[in-house]
Amino acid sequence: MPGLTASTMSGRAQQDAAGFPVLDLAGYLSGAAGERERLASELHRALTTVGFFFIVGHGISQAQIDAVFAQAARFHALPTAAKDRLKFNKHNIGYVALGAGRSRSSAIAKVAKPNLNAAFFMKRERAPDDPDVVNDVPMRGLNQWPDGLPGFRETLIGYFDAMEALARRLLPLYAGALGLPAPWFDPHFADAQITLRLSHYPSTDYVDEQYGLAPHTDAGFMTLLANNDVPGLSVRPDGRDWMAVPDLPGAFLVNSGDILRRWSNDRLLSTAHRVRNEAGRARYAIPFFYDPRTDVTIECLPTCCGTEDPPRHAPIVYGDYLGAFMARNYEDRA
């Protein structure tokens, strides 16, 4: 969207960028009166019409974001043997090689070929004596770190912590959008299930039914994706055509996933999206997945059902749902 940046939109009323709602958080994060209610209403519109939206005025510095993109490029430039030593494990931590994942959960596309991307997955940094590590709790194991990349670990942990703080500040907006008290989600996200993924999409000519990342919906609650100046990501809200995501420097693209859809009794969207990198240069992405703790039971929210609209989904423990989702979509999973 030429001429439009996160900084130029900050302080304005909500606008749309190529069909994607844009929410300015600056007033809310500074404690301005009425901003939570205003943004909750805008969030409701975004998640019932598109399922994706941009946030600006979020407080994460561009320097910190750029540092993570640089580390993603450094990691994926490592020799194959060095990356393979960090093979993706049962805790969904580590390295997935190019072509080792296949999107088997698509409801809108025939997916016959592996995804042409490689990825490094990290979760919350834990110590060897952490009770969850000692007890081998699923998806709460130790991170796997590469050798020979000074600053890599520290940069990612710093970004992880900053993004978690931002995501937690967004929870009252989601509560407001669903007619719940502001702190309603807080206990469900204590020691939240979080994944930071460093993805690499080589530029290529795709054959039929092949993608960098095939059409799919996310498993969880909220995904925050730093802006990318290499095109390739597109989304398809229900009943609409594919929409290319515009370049909005300084913004984060945010979407909801399957668990929020289930929690809201299908009132909020979990929108399909895909990636094809045909830009002629490498594309890196650093999605941040912010989800409830794995032992949280997801059942219909009290404001989203009634005698005329009963719950549409049986209760499910989030860790069980996430484990099944990952097992379907990653062939190289131990």
CSV table of C-alpha atoms in Angstrom, one decimal:
chain,number,residue,atom,x,y,z
A,1,MET,CA,0.0,0.0,0.0
A,2,PRO,CA,2.2,2.9,-1.2
A,3,GLY,CA,2.7,5.8,1.1
A,4,LEU,CA,1.1,4.1,4.1
A,5,THR,CA,3.2,3.0,7.1
A,6,ALA,CA,2.5,2.1,10.7
A,7,SER,CA,3.8,5.5,11.8
A,8,THR,CA,1.6,7.5,9.5
A,9,MET,CA,-1.5,5.6,10.6
A,10,SER,CA,-0.7,5.9,14.4
A,11,GLY,CA,-3.1,8.3,16.1
A,12,ARG,CA,-5.8,8.0,13.4
A,13,ALA,CA,-9.2,6.4,13.5
A,14,GLN,CA,-9.2,2.8,12.2
A,15,GLN,CA,-8.6,2.4,8.5
A,16,ASP,CA,-8.3,-0.5,6.3
A,17,ALA,CA,-5.2,-1.5,4.4
A,18,ALA,CA,-6.2,-3.3,1.2
A,19,GLY,CA,-9.2,-4.8,3.0
A,20,PHE,CA,-7.4,-5.6,6.3
A,21,PRO,CA,-8.6,-3.7,9.3
A,22,VAL,CA,-5.8,-1.6,11.1
A,23,LEU,CA,-6.0,-1.2,14.9
A,24,ASP,CA,-3.9,1.5,16.5
A,25,LEU,CA,-2.9,0.4,20.0
A,26,ALA,CA,-1.0,3.5,21.1
A,27,GLY,CA,-3.7,5.1,23.1
A,28,TYR,CA,-4.7,1.9,24.7
A,29,LEU,CA,-1.2,0.9,25.7
A,30,SER,CA,-0.7,4.4,27.3
A,31,GLY,CA,-3.9,4.0,29.4
A,32,ALA,CA,-6.1,6.4,27.6
A,33,ALA,CA,-9.7,6.4,28.7
A,34,GLY,CA,-12.2,4.5,26.5
A,35,GLU,CA,-9.5,2.9,24.3
A,36,ARG,CA,-10.1,-0.6,25.5
A,37,GLU,CA,-13.8,-0.4,24.6
A,38,ARG,CA,-13.1,1.2,21.2
A,39,LEU,CA,-10.5,-1.3,20.2
A,40,ALA,CA,-12.7,-4.3,21.5
A,41,SER,CA,-15.4,-3.2,19.1
A,42,GLU,CA,-12.9,-2.8,16.2
A,43,LEU,CA,-11.4,-6.2,17.0
A,44,HIS,CA,-14.9,-7.8,17.0
A,45,ARG,CA,-15.4,-6.4,13.5
A,46,ALA,CA,-12.0,-7.6,12.3
A,47,LEU,CA,-12.5,-11.1,13.6
A,48,THR,CA,-16.1,-11.6,12.3
A,49,THR,CA,-15.4,-10.2,8.8
A,50,VAL,CA,-11.8,-11.0,7.8
A,51,GLY,CA,-10.1,-13.0,10.6
A,52,PHE,CA,-6.9,-11.0,10.1
A,53,PHE,CA,-6.0,-7.4,11.0
A,54,PHE,CA,-3.0,-5.2,11.4
A,55,ILE,CA,-1.8,-3.6,14.7
A,56,VAL,CA,0.2,-0.4,14.8
A,57,GLY,CA,1.4,1.7,17.8
A,58,HIS,CA,2.3,-1.6,19.5
A,59,GLY,CA,5.6,-0.5,21.1
A,60,ILE,CA,7.9,-3.2,19.6
A,61,SER,CA,10.9,-1.5,18.1
A,62,GLN,CA,11.8,-2.0,14.4
A,63,ALA,CA,15.4,-2.6,15.5
A,64,GLN,CA,14.3,-5.6,17.6
A,65,ILE,CA,12.2,-7.0,14.8
A,66,ASP,CA,15.0,-6.5,12.2
A,67,ALA,CA,17.4,-8.3,14.6
A,68,VAL,CA,15.2,-11.4,14.6
A,69,PHE,CA,14.9,-11.4,10.8
A,70,ALA,CA,18.7,-11.2,10.6
A,71,GLN,CA,19.0,-14.2,13.0
A,72,ALA,CA,16.5,-16.2,10.8
A,73,ALA,CA,18.7,-15.6,7.8
A,74,ARG,CA,21.8,-16.6,9.7
A,75,PHE,CA,20.2,-19.8,11.0
A,76,HIS,CA,18.9,-21.0,7.6
A,77,ALA,CA,22.3,-20.3,6.0
A,78,LEU,CA,23.9,-22.9,8.3
A,79,PRO,CA,25.2,-26.1,6.8
A,80,THR,CA,22.5,-28.8,6.5
A,81,ALA,CA,24.3,-31.1,9.0
A,82,ALA,CA,24.3,-28.4,11.7
A,83,LYS,CA,20.6,-27.8,11.3
A,84,ASP,CA,19.8,-31.5,11.2
A,85,ARG,CA,21.3,-32.0,14.6
A,86,LEU,CA,18.4,-30.0,16.0
A,87,LYS,CA,15.7,-32.3,14.5
A,88,PHE,CA,12.1,-31.4,15.4
A,89,ASN,CA,11.1,-33.4,18.4
A,90,LYS,CA,8.0,-34.6,20.3
A,91,HIS,CA,7.8,-31.2,22.1
A,92,ASN,CA,7.5,-29.5,18.7
A,93,ILE,CA,10.9,-27.8,19.2
A,94,GLY,CA,13.8,-27.7,16.7
A,95,TYR,CA,14.4,-27.8,13.0
A,96,VAL,CA,12.0,-28.9,10.2
A,97,ALA,CA,13.8,-29.3,6.9
A,98,LEU,CA,12.6,-28.1,3.5
A,99,GLY,CA,9.7,-30.3,2.4
A,100,ALA,CA,9.3,-32.1,5.7
A,101,GLY,CA,5.9,-30.6,6.5
A,102,ARG,CA,2.6,-31.1,4.7
A,103,SER,CA,-0.6,-29.3,5.5
A,104,ARG,CA,-3.1,-32.1,6.0
A,105,SER,CA,-5.7,-29.9,7.7
A,106,SER,CA,-6.9,-27.9,4.7
A,107,ALA,CA,-10.6,-27.8,4.1
A,108,ILE,CA,-10.4,-25.7,0.9
A,109,ALA,CA,-7.5,-27.2,-1.1
A,110,LYS,CA,-6.2,-30.5,-2.3
A,111,VAL,CA,-2.7,-30.7,-0.8
A,112,ALA,CA,-0.7,-33.5,-2.4
A,113,LYS,CA,2.8,-32.1,-2.0
A,114,PRO,CA,5.1,-31.1,0.9
A,115,ASN,CA,5.4,-27.5,1.9
A,116,LEU,CA,8.5,-25.8,0.4
A,117,ASN,CA,9.7,-24.1,3.5
A,118,ALA,CA,12.1,-24.9,6.3
A,119,ALA,CA,11.6,-23.7,9.9
A,120,PHE,CA,13.2,-23.5,13.3
A,121,PHE,CA,10.8,-23.7,16.3
A,122,MET,CA,11.5,-22.4,19.8
A,123,LYS,CA,9.3,-22.2,22.9
A,124,ARG,CA,9.7,-20.7,26.4
A,125,GLU,CA,13.2,-21.0,27.6
A,126,ARG,CA,13.3,-23.5,30.5
A,127,ALA,CA,16.0,-24.8,32.8
A,128,PRO,CA,16.9,-28.6,33.0
A,129,ASP,CA,15.4,-28.7,36.5
A,130,ASP,CA,12.1,-27.1,35.5
A,131,PRO,CA,9.3,-29.4,36.7
A,132,ASP,CA,7.7,-29.7,33.3
A,133,VAL,CA,11.1,-30.7,31.8
A,134,VAL,CA,11.8,-33.2,34.5
A,135,ASN,CA,8.4,-34.7,34.1
A,136,ASP,CA,8.6,-34.7,30.3
A,137,VAL,CA,5.3,-32.7,30.0
A,138,PRO,CA,4.4,-32.6,26.2
A,139,MET,CA,5.4,-29.5,24.4
A,140,ARG,CA,7.2,-28.0,27.4
A,141,GLY,CA,10.7,-29.3,26.9
A,142,LEU,CA,14.1,-27.6,26.5
A,143,ASN,CA,14.8,-25.5,23.5
A,144,GLN,CA,17.5,-26.7,21.0
A,145,TRP,CA,20.1,-24.1,20.1
A,146,PRO,CA,22.6,-24.2,17.2
A,147,ASP,CA,26.3,-23.9,17.7
A,148,GLY,CA,28.4,-21.2,16.2
A,149,LEU,CA,25.7,-18.4,16.1
A,150,PRO,CA,26.7,-15.9,18.8
A,151,GLY,CA,23.8,-13.7,19.8
A,152,PHE,CA,21.2,-16.0,18.3
A,153,ARG,CA,19.8,-17.4,21.5
A,154,GLU,CA,19.8,-14.0,23.3
A,155,THR,CA,18.1,-12.2,20.5
A,156,LEU,CA,15.3,-14.7,20.2
A,157,ILE,CA,14.7,-14.9,23.9
A,158,GLY,CA,14.5,-11.1,24.1
A,159,TYR,CA,12.0,-11.0,21.3
A,160,PHE,CA,10.0,-13.8,22.8
A,161,ASP,CA,9.7,-12.0,26.1
A,162,ALA,CA,8.7,-8.7,24.4
A,163,MET,CA,6.1,-10.3,22.2
A,164,GLU,CA,4.6,-12.2,25.1
A,165,ALA,CA,4.2,-9.0,27.1
A,166,LEU,CA,2.4,-7.4,24.1
A,167,ALA,CA,0.2,-10.4,23.5
A,168,ARG,CA,-0.9,-10.5,27.1
A,169,ARG,CA,-1.9,-6.8,26.9
A,170,LEU,CA,-4.2,-7.8,24.0
A,171,LEU,CA,-6.2,-10.3,26.0
A,172,PRO,CA,-8.5,-7.7,27.6
A,173,LEU,CA,-9.4,-6.6,24.0
A,174,TYR,CA,-10.4,-10.1,23.1
A,175,ALA,CA,-12.4,-10.4,26.3
A,176,GLY,CA,-14.2,-7.1,25.5
A,177,ALA,CA,-14.9,-8.3,21.9
A,178,LEU,CA,-16.7,-11.3,23.4
A,179,GLY,CA,-18.6,-9.5,26.1
A,180,LEU,CA,-16.4,-10.9,28.9
A,181,PRO,CA,-14.8,-9.0,31.9
A,182,ALA,CA,-11.4,-7.6,31.0
A,183,PRO,CA,-9.3,-10.2,33.0
A,184,TRP,CA,-11.3,-13.3,31.9
A,185,PHE,CA,-8.6,-14.8,29.7
A,186,ASP,CA,-5.7,-14.1,32.1
A,187,PRO,CA,-5.6,-17.3,34.1
A,188,HIS,CA,-5.8,-19.4,30.9
A,189,PHE,CA,-2.6,-17.8,29.6
A,190,ALA,CA,-0.5,-18.1,32.8
A,191,ASP,CA,2.6,-19.8,31.5
A,192,ALA,CA,1.0,-19.6,28.1
A,193,GLN,CA,1.8,-22.1,25.3
A,194,ILE,CA,4.0,-20.0,22.9
A,195,THR,CA,5.9,-20.8,19.8
A,196,LEU,CA,8.3,-18.6,17.8
A,197,ARG,CA,9.0,-19.9,14.3
A,198,LEU,CA,11.7,-18.8,12.0
A,199,SER,CA,10.6,-19.8,8.5
A,200,HIS,CA,12.5,-19.7,5.2
A,201,TYR,CA,10.7,-19.8,1.9
A,202,PRO,CA,13.0,-20.1,-1.1
A,203,SER,CA,11.8,-18.4,-4.2
A,204,THR,CA,10.7,-21.0,-6.7
A,205,ASP,CA,8.4,-21.8,-9.6
A,206,TYR,CA,5.6,-23.9,-8.1
A,207,VAL,CA,3.9,-26.8,-9.8
A,208,ASP,CA,0.2,-27.5,-9.4
A,209,GLU,CA,-1.0,-28.2,-5.9
A,210,GLN,CA,2.3,-27.0,-4.4
A,211,TYR,CA,3.0,-24.2,-2.0
A,212,GLY,CA,5.5,-22.6,0.3
A,213,LEU,CA,2.8,-23.2,2.9
A,214,ALA,CA,-0.4,-24.8,1.7
A,215,PRO,CA,-3.8,-23.3,2.6
A,216,HIS,CA,-4.6,-24.0,6.2
A,217,THR,CA,-5.9,-22.4,9.4
A,218,ASP,CA,-3.8,-22.0,12.6
A,219,ALA,CA,-4.4,-24.3,15.5
A,220,GLY,CA,-4.4,-21.8,18.3
A,221,PHE,CA,-5.7,-18.5,19.7
A,222,MET,CA,-3.6,-15.7,18.2
A,223,THR,CA,-0.8,-15.4,15.8
A,224,LEU,CA,1.3,-12.2,15.4
A,225,LEU,CA,3.4,-11.9,12.3
A,226,ALA,CA,5.9,-9.1,11.8
A,227,ASN,CA,5.6,-7.2,8.5
A,228,ASN,CA,7.3,-8.6,5.5
A,229,ASP,CA,8.5,-6.7,2.4
A,230,VAL,CA,8.7,-9.9,0.4
A,231,PRO,CA,5.2,-10.7,-0.9
A,232,GLY,CA,3.7,-14.2,-0.9
A,233,LEU,CA,1.2,-14.4,1.9
A,234,SER,CA,-2.5,-14.4,1.0
A,235,VAL,CA,-5.7,-15.1,3.0
A,236,ARG,CA,-9.2,-16.2,2.1
A,237,PRO,CA,-12.1,-15.3,4.4
A,238,ASP,CA,-15.1,-17.5,4.1
A,239,GLY,CA,-17.0,-17.0,0.8
A,240,ARG,CA,-14.4,-14.6,-0.6
A,241,ASP,CA,-11.5,-14.6,-3.0
A,242,TRP,CA,-7.9,-14.8,-2.0
A,243,MET,CA,-6.5,-11.5,-0.7
A,244,ALA,CA,-2.8,-10.6,-0.9
A,245,VAL,CA,-1.5,-9.2,2.3
A,246,PRO,CA,-0.1,-5.7,1.7
A,247,ASP,CA,3.3,-4.4,2.9
A,248,LEU,CA,2.6,-2.2,5.9
A,249,PRO,CA,6.1,-1.3,7.4
A,250,GLY,CA,6.2,-1.3,11.2
A,251,ALA,CA,2.9,-3.2,11.6
A,252,PHE,CA,2.1,-6.7,12.9
A,253,LEU,CA,-0.4,-8.8,11.0
A,254,VAL,CA,-2.6,-10.7,13.6
A,255,ASN,CA,-5.0,-13.6,13.0
A,256,SER,CA,-7.2,-15.9,15.1
A,257,GLY,CA,-7.0,-19.6,15.0
A,258,ASP,CA,-9.1,-22.7,15.5
A,259,ILE,CA,-9.1,-22.7,19.3
A,260,LEU,CA,-10.5,-19.1,19.5
A,261,ARG,CA,-13.1,-20.1,16.9
A,262,ARG,CA,-14.2,-23.1,19.0
A,263,TRP,CA,-14.1,-21.1,22.2
A,264,SER,CA,-16.4,-18.5,20.6
A,265,ASN,CA,-18.8,-21.1,19.2
A,266,ASP,CA,-17.7,-20.3,15.7
A,267,ARG,CA,-18.6,-16.6,16.1
A,268,LEU,CA,-15.0,-15.5,15.5
A,269,LEU,CA,-13.2,-16.6,12.3
A,270,SER,CA,-10.2,-18.9,11.8
A,271,THR,CA,-9.3,-17.9,8.3
A,272,ALA,CA,-7.4,-19.9,5.7
A,273,HIS,CA,-4.1,-18.6,4.5
A,274,ARG,CA,-1.2,-19.7,2.3
A,275,VAL,CA,2.3,-18.7,1.1
A,276,ARG,CA,3.9,-18.9,-2.3
A,277,ASN,CA,7.2,-17.1,-2.7
A,278,GLU,CA,7.6,-16.1,-6.4
A,279,ALA,CA,9.4,-12.8,-5.6
A,280,GLY,CA,12.8,-13.9,-6.9
A,281,ARG,CA,14.5,-13.6,-3.5
A,282,ALA,CA,14.4,-15.5,-0.2
A,283,ARG,CA,11.4,-14.9,2.1
A,284,TYR,CA,11.8,-15.1,5.9
A,285,ALA,CA,8.9,-15.0,8.3
A,286,ILE,CA,8.9,-14.9,12.1
A,287,PRO,CA,5.3,-15.8,13.3
A,288,PHE,CA,4.7,-15.7,17.0
A,289,PHE,CA,1.9,-18.1,18.2
A,290,TYR,CA,0.3,-17.1,21.5
A,291,ASP,CA,-2.0,-19.8,22.8
A,292,PRO,CA,-3.5,-20.9,26.2
A,293,ARG,CA,-1.7,-23.2,28.5
A,294,THR,CA,-1.7,-26.8,27.2
A,295,ASP,CA,-3.8,-28.1,30.2
A,296,VAL,CA,-6.6,-25.6,29.6
A,297,THR,CA,-10.0,-27.1,28.6
A,298,ILE,CA,-11.6,-25.2,25.7
A,299,GLU,CA,-15.4,-25.1,26.0
A,300,CYS,CA,-17.9,-22.7,24.8
A,301,LEU,CA,-17.7,-19.2,26.4
A,302,PRO,CA,-20.7,-18.2,28.5
A,303,THR,CA,-21.4,-15.2,26.2
A,304,CYS,CA,-21.4,-17.3,23.0
A,305,CYS,CA,-24.1,-19.8,23.6
A,306,GLY,CA,-27.7,-20.0,24.9
A,307,THR,CA,-30.9,-21.9,24.4
A,308,GLU,CA,-31.2,-20.8,20.8
A,309,ASP,CA,-27.5,-21.3,20.1
A,310,PRO,CA,-26.1,-24.3,22.0
A,311,PRO,CA,-22.4,-25.2,22.0
A,312,ARG,CA,-21.3,-26.6,18.6
A,313,HIS,CA,-18.1,-28.3,19.8
A,314,ALA,CA,-17.3,-30.7,22.6
A,315,PRO,CA,-14.9,-29.5,25.2
A,316,ILE,CA,-11.3,-30.4,24.4
A,317,VAL,CA,-7.9,-29.9,26.2
A,318,TYR,CA,-5.8,-27.5,24.2
A,319,GLY,CA,-2.7,-29.7,24.4
A,320,ASP,CA,-4.6,-32.6,22.9
A,321,TYR,CA,-5.8,-30.5,20.0
A,322,LEU,CA,-2.4,-29.0,19.4
A,323,GLY,CA,-0.7,-32.4,19.5
A,324,ALA,CA,-3.0,-33.9,16.9
A,325,PHE,CA,-2.7,-30.8,14.7
A,326,MET,CA,1.1,-31.0,14.7
A,327,ALA,CA,1.2,-34.7,14.1
A,328,ARG,CA,-1.0,-34.3,11.0
A,329,ASN,CA,1.1,-31.5,9.5
A,330,TYR,CA,4.8,-32.4,10.1
A,331,GLU,CA,6.0,-35.7,8.6
A,332,ASP,CA,9.5,-35.2,10.2
A,333,ARG,CA,8.0,-35.0,13.7
A,334,ALA,CA,9.6,-37.5,16.1
